[in-house]
Coordinates of C-alpha atoms and ligand atoms in Angstrom, one line a residue:
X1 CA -74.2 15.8 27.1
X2 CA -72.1 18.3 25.4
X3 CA -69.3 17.9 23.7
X4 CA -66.6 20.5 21.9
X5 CA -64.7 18.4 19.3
X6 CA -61.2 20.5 18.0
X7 CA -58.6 19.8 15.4
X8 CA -61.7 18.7 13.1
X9 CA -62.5 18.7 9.2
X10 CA -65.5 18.1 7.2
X11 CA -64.5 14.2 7.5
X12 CA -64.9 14.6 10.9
X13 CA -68.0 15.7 11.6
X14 CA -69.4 13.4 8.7
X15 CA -68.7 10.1 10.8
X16 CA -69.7 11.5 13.9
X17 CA -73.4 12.3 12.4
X18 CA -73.7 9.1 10.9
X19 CA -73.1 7.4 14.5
X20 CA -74.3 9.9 16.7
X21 CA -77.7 9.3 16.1
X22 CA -78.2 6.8 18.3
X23 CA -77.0 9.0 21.7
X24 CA -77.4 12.2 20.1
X25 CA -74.6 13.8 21.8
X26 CA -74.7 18.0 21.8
X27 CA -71.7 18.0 19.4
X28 CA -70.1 21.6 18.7
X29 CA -67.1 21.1 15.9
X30 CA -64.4 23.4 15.7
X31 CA -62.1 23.6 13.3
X32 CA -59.1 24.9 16.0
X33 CA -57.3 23.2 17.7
X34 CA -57.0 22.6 21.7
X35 CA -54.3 24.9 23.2
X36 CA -54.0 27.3 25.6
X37 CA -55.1 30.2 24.1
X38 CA -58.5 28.5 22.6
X39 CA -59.3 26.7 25.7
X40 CA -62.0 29.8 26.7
X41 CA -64.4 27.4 23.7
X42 CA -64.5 25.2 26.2
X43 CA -66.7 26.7 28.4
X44 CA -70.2 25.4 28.6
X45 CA -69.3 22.0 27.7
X46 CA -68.7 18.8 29.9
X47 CA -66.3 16.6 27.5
X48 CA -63.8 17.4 24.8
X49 CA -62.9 15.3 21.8
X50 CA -59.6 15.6 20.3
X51 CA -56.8 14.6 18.6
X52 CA -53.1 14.2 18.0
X53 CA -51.5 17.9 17.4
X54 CA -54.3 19.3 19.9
X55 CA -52.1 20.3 23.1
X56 CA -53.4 19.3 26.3
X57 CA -50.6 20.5 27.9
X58 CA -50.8 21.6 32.2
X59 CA -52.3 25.3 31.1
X60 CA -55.1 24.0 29.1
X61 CA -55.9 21.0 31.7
X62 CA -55.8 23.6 34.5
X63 CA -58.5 26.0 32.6
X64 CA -60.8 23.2 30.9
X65 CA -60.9 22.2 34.6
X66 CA -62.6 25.4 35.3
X67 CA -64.8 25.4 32.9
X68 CA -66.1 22.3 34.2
X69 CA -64.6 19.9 31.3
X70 CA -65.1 16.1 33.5
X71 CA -63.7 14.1 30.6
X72 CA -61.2 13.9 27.3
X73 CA -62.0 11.9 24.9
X74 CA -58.9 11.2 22.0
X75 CA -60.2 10.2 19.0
X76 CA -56.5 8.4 18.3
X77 CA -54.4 5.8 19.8
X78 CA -51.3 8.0 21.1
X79 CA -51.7 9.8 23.9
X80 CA -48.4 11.6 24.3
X81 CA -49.9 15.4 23.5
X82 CA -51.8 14.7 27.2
X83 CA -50.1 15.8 30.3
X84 CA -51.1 12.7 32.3
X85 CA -49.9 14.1 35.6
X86 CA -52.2 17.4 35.0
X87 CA -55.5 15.3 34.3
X88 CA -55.2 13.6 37.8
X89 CA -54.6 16.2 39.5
X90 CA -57.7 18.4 38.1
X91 CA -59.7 14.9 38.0
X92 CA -60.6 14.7 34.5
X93 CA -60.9 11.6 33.1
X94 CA -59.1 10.4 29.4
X95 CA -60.5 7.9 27.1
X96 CA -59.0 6.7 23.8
X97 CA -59.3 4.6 21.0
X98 CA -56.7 2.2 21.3
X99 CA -56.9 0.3 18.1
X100 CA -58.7 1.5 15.7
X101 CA -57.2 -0.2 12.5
X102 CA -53.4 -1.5 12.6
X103 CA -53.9 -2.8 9.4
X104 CA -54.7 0.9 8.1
X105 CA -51.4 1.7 9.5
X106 CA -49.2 -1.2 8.6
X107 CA -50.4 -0.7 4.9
X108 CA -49.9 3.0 4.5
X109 CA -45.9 2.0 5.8
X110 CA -46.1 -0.6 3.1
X111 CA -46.9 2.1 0.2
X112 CA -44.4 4.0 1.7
X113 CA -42.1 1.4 1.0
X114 CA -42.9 0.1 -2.0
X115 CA -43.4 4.1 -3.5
X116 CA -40.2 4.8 -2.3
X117 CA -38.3 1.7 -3.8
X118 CA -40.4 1.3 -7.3
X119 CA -40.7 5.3 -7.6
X120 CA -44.6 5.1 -8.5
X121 CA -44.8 8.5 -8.1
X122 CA -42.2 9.5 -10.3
X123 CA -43.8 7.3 -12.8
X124 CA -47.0 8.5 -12.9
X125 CA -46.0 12.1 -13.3
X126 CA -43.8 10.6 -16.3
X127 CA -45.8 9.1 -18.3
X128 CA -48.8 11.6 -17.8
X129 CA -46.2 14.0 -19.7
X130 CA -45.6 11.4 -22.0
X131 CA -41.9 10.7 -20.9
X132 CA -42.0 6.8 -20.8
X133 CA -38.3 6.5 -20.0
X134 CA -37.0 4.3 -16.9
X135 CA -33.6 6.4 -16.5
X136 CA -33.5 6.7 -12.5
X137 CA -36.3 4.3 -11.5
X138 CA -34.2 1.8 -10.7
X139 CA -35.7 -0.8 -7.5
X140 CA -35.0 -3.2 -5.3
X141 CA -36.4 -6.7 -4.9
X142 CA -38.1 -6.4 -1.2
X143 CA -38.0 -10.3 -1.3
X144 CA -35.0 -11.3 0.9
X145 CA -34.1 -7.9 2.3
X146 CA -34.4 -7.3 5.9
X147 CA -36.5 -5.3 7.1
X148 CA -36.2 -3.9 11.4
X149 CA -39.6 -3.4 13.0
X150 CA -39.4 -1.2 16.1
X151 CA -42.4 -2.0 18.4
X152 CA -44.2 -5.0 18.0
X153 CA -47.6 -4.1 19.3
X154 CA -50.6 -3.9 16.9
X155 CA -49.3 -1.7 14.1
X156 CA -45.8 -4.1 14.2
X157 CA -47.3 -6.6 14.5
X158 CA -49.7 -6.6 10.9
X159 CA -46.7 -5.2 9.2
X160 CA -44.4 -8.4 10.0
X161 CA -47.2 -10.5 8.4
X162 CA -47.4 -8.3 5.4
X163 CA -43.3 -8.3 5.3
X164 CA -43.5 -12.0 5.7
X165 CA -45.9 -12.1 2.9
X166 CA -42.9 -10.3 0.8
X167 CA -40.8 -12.6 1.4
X168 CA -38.4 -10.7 3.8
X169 CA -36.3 -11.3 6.8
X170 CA -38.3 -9.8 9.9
X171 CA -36.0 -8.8 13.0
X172 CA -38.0 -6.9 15.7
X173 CA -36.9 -5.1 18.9
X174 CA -39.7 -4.5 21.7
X175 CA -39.4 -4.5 25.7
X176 CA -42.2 -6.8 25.2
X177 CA -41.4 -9.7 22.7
X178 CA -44.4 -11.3 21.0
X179 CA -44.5 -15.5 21.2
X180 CA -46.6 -14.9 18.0
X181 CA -44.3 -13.5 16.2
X182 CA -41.5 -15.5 17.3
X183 CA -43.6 -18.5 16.0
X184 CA -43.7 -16.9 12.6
X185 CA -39.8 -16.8 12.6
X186 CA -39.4 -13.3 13.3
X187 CA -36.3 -13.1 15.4
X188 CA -36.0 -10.5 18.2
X189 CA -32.8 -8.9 18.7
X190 CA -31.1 -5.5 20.2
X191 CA -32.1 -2.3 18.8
X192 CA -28.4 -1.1 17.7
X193 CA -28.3 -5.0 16.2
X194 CA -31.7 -4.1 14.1
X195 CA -29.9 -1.0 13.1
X196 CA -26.6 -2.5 12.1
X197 CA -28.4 -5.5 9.5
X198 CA -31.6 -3.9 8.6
X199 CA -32.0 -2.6 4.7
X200 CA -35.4 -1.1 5.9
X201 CA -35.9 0.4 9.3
X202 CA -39.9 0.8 10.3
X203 CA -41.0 2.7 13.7
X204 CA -44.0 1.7 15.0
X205 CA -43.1 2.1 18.8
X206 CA -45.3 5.0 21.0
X207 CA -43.3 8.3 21.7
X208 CA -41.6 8.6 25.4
X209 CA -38.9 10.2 26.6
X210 CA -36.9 6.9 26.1
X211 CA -38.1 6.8 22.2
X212 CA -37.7 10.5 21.4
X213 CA -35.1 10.9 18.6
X214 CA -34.4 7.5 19.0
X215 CA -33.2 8.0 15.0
X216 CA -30.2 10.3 15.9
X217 CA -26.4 10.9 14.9
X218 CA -25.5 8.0 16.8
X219 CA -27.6 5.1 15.7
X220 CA -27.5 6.7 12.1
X221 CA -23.5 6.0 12.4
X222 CA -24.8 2.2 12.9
X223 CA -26.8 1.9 10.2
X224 CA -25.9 0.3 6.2
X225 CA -25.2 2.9 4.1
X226 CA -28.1 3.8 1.9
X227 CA -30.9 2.8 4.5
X228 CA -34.4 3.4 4.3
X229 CA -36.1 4.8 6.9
X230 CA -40.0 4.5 7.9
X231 CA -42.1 6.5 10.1
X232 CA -45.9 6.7 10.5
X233 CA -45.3 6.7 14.5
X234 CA -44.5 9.9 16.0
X235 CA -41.8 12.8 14.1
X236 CA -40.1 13.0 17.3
X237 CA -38.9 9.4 17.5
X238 CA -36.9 11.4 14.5
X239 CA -34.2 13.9 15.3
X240 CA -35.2 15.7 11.6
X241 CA -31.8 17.8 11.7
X242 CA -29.8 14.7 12.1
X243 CA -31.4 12.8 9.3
X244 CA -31.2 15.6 7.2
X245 CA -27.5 14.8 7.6
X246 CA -27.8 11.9 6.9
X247 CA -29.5 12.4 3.7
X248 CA -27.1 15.2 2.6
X249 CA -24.3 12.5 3.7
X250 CA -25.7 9.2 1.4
X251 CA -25.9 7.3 4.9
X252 CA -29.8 7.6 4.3
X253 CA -30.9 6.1 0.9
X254 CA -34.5 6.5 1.3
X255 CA -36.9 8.4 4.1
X256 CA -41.0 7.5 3.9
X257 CA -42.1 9.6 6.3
X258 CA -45.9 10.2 8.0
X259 CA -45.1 12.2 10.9
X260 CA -43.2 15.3 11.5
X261 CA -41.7 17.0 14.3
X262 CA -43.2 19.8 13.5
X263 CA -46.1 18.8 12.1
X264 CA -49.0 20.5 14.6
X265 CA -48.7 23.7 12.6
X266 CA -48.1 22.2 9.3
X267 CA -50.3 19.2 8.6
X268 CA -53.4 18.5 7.5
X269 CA -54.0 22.6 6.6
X270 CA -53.8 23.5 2.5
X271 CA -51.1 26.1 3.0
X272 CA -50.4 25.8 -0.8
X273 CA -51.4 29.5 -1.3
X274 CA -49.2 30.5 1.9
X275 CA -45.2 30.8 2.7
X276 CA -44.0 27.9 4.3
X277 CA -40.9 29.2 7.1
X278 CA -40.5 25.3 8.3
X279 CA -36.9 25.2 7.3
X280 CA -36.6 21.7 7.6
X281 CA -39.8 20.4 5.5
X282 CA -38.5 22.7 2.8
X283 CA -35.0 20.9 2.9
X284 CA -36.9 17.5 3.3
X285 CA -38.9 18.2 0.5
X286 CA -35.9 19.0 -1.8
X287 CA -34.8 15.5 -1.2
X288 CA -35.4 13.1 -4.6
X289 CA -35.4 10.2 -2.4
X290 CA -37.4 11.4 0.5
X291 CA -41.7 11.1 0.9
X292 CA -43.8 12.8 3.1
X293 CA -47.8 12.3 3.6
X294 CA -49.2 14.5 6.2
X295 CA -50.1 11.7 8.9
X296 CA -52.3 10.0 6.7
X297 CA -51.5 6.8 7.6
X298 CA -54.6 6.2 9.6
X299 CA -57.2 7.3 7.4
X300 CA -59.5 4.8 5.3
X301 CA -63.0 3.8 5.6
X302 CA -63.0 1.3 7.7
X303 CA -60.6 3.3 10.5
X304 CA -63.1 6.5 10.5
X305 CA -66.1 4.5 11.1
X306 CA -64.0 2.5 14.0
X307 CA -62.4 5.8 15.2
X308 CA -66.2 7.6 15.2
X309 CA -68.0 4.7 17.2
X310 CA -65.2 4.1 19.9
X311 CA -65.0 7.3 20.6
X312 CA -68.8 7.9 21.0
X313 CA -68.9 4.2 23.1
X314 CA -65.9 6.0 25.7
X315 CA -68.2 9.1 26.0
X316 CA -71.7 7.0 26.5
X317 CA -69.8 4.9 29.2
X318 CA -68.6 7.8 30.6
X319 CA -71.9 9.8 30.5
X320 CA -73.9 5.9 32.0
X321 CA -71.0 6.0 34.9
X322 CA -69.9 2.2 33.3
X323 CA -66.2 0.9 33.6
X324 CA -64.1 3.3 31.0
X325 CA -62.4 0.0 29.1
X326 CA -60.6 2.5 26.9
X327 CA -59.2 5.0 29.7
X328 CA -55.8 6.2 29.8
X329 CA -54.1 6.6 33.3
Ligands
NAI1 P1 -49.2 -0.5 20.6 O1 -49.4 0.1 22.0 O2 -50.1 -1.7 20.2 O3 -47.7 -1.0 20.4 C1 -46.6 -0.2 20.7 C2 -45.5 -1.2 20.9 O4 -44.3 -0.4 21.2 C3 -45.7 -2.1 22.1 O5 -45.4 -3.5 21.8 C4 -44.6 -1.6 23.1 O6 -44.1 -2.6 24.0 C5 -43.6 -1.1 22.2 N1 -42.7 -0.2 22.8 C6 -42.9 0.7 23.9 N2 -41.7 1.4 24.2 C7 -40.8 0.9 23.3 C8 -39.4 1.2 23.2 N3 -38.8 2.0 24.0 N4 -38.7 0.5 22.2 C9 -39.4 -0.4 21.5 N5 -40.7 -0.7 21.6 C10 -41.4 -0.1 22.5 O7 -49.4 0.7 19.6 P2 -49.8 0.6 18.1 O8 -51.3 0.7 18.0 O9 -49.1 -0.4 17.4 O10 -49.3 2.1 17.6 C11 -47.9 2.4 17.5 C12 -47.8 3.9 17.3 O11 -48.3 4.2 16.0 C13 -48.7 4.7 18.3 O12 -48.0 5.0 19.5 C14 -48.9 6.0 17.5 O13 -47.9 6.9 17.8 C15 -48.7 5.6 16.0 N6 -49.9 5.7 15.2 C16 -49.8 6.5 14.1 C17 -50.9 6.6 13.2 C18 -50.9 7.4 11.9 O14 -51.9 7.7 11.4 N7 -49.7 7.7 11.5 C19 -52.2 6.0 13.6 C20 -52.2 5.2 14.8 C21 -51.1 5.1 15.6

C-alpha cells in the first residue's frame, strides 16, 4: 500500500522506519504540507498521513478523491483541520490516534506553569552571564492556588492529578463531568464561574465552533486581574488580539502558550534567518511575561513511538478491511 505522509521532519520518518518494518508500507515523506495547491503529490497513492496544520479542507478532499486517495490517516488526536462533511461525501475514510500520550500533554502545561511562575528561563540565561541576582524573579506558591481546567477528557484529566499533587484547588468545566474526578474532590462548576475564581486558567477542550475564541474580551472582563493563561489545545480557542489586550491592560499576568492561531505557517519551520510579518507573534513575543513553544507539547519518546504504531495499526486495519477502532465520523 502506498502512502504519501505531509507536514513531516526527519523525526518523522525516523519512527515510521523503526515500525514499519513489520507491514512495510510504500511510504513517500514530504516535507509540505497538505493543501490545495500540493494535493497533485497525491496522485499515485491510496492513503495519506497527516497532521495538525495540514488542511484537508473541501478542495483538497474533492481532488485527493480523484486521485484515488480511499483513506486519511492523522497522525494526532484533533481533527478539526478535516472537513468531515467533504470526506463522506467523496467516501474516504479518517482514522486517528486518539490518545497517544495525555501525560505528554498535561506535563508540557505543567512546565509551562511552573517556567512561567519561577522564571527558569530567565534564570538560566542569568546566571550563564554570570548575573546571579533575583531582582524580578519573584513566584508564586502553586500550593493552594486554584487552578480552572477546561475539558476534562484525557489531557484534563492527568493534569488535575498532577495539580492535585501540587497541592491546588481543581475546579473543572466539561459538558461531560467525570465521576473520577469528582471522587478526587475536583469540583465542577460553570465556565464564567471557573473564570471568575481561577488564579490559573488551563484549556484542554477540542476546538468547535462553540470553543473558538472561547478566551475573548468578554470572559477576559471576568477573570482576576493578573491571570495566567494556559494553552496546549488549539490557538483558536484564543482570540490572540483580545489577549494581547489583555496583556497590554495587566488583566493578563502570565500567558504559556503551545498553540497559535496562526501557527500553520509559522511553527515547527527555523525561520530564524527569515522576516517574520506575523504581527501578533512579534507583539506576543515582546511580552516579559508571556511563553511560546511551537506545539511541542506532544512530543517525547514515548508519544512518537505511540503516535508511529497507531497510525500504522489504522492503516493495516484499513488495508485487512478490519473494524477502523480509531475512525473519525
Ligand atoms: P478528549 O477528547 O479526551 O477530551 C476533550 C474534552 O473536552 C472532553 O471531555 C469533552 O467533553 C470536552 N469538551 C468538548 N467540548 C467542550 C466545551 N465546549 N467546553 C468544555 N469542554 C468541552 O481530548 P484530549 O486527548 O484530552 O485532548 C484535548 C485537546 O488537546 C485536543 O482536542 C487537541 O486539540 C489538543 N492536543 C494538543 C496537543 C499538543 O501537542 N499541543 C497534543 C494532543 C492534543
Amino acid at each position: 500500500m502506498k502512502i504519501a505522509m505531509f507536514s513531516t521532519k526527519q523525526y518523522d520518518q525516523e519512527y515510521f522506519e523503526k515500525f514499519n518494518s513489520d507491514e512495510n508500507f510504500e511510504i513517500e515523506f514530504f516535507e509540505t504540507r497538505l493543501d490545495p495547491h500540493t494535493v497533485g503529490l497525491t496522485k499515485g497513492f491510496e492513503a495519506v498521513c497527516v497532521f495538525v496544520n495540514d488542511k484537508i479542507d473541501e478542495k483538497t478532499i474533492e481532488a485527493m478523491h480523484q486521485n484515488g486517495i480511499k483513506l486519511i490517516a492523522l497522525r494526532c488526536a484533533g481533527f478539526n483541520n478535516v472537513d468531515l462533511e467533504a470526506v463522506k461525501k467523496y467516501d474516504i475514510k479518517v482514522v486517528r490516534v486518539p490518545a497517544y500520550s495525555p501525560e505528554a500533554v498535561a506535563e508540557h502545561a505543567i512546565a509551562l506553569i511552573m517556567t512561567l511562575n519561577r522564571k527558569t528561563h530567565k534564570s538560566y540565561n542569568r546566571v550563564r552571564e554570570g548575573n546571579f541576582s533575583l531582582n524580578n524573579l519573584i513566584g508564586f506558591n502553586l500550593s493552594n492556588k486554584t487552578v480552572g481546567v477546561v475539558g476534562t477528557g484525557r489531557i484534563g484529566v492527568a493534569l488535575c492529578g498532577i495539580l492535585i499533587g501540587f497541592g491546588c484547588k481543581v475546579i473543572a468545566y466539561d459538558l461531560y463531568p467525570s465521576d473520577e474526578l469528582k471522587r478526587l474532590g475536583i469540583e465542577y462548576v460553570q465556565l464564567n464561574e471557573l473564570f471568575r475564581q481561577s488564579e490559573v486558567i488551563s484549556l484542554h477542550c477540542p476546538l468547535t465552533t462553540e470553543t473558538k475564541h472561547m478566551i475573548n474580551k468578554n470572559s477576559l472582563d471576568v477573570m482576576k486581574d493578573g491571570v495566567m493563561i494556559i494553552n496546549t489545545s488549539r490557538g483558536e480557542l484564543i482570540k490572540t488580539s483580545d489577549v494581547i489586550q489583555g496583556l497590554i491592560e495587566r488583566k493578563v499576568g502570565y500567558l504559556g502558550i503551545d498553540v497559535y492561531e496562526q501557527e500553520e505557517d509559522l511553527f515547527f519551520k527555523d525561520l530564524s534567518e527569515h522576516i517574520i510579518e506575523d504581527e501578533y507573534i512579534l507583539r506576543l513575543n515582546s511580552f516579559p511575561n508571556v511563553l511560546i513553544t511551537s506545539h511541542q507539547a506532544y512530543f517525547t519518546n514515548d508519544a512518537m513511538n505511540e503516535i508511529a504504531l497507531t497510525t500504522l495499526e489504522n492503516i493495516k486495519d484499513f488495508k485487512e478491511g478490519n473494524m477502523l477502532s480509531n475512525e473519525v465520523k
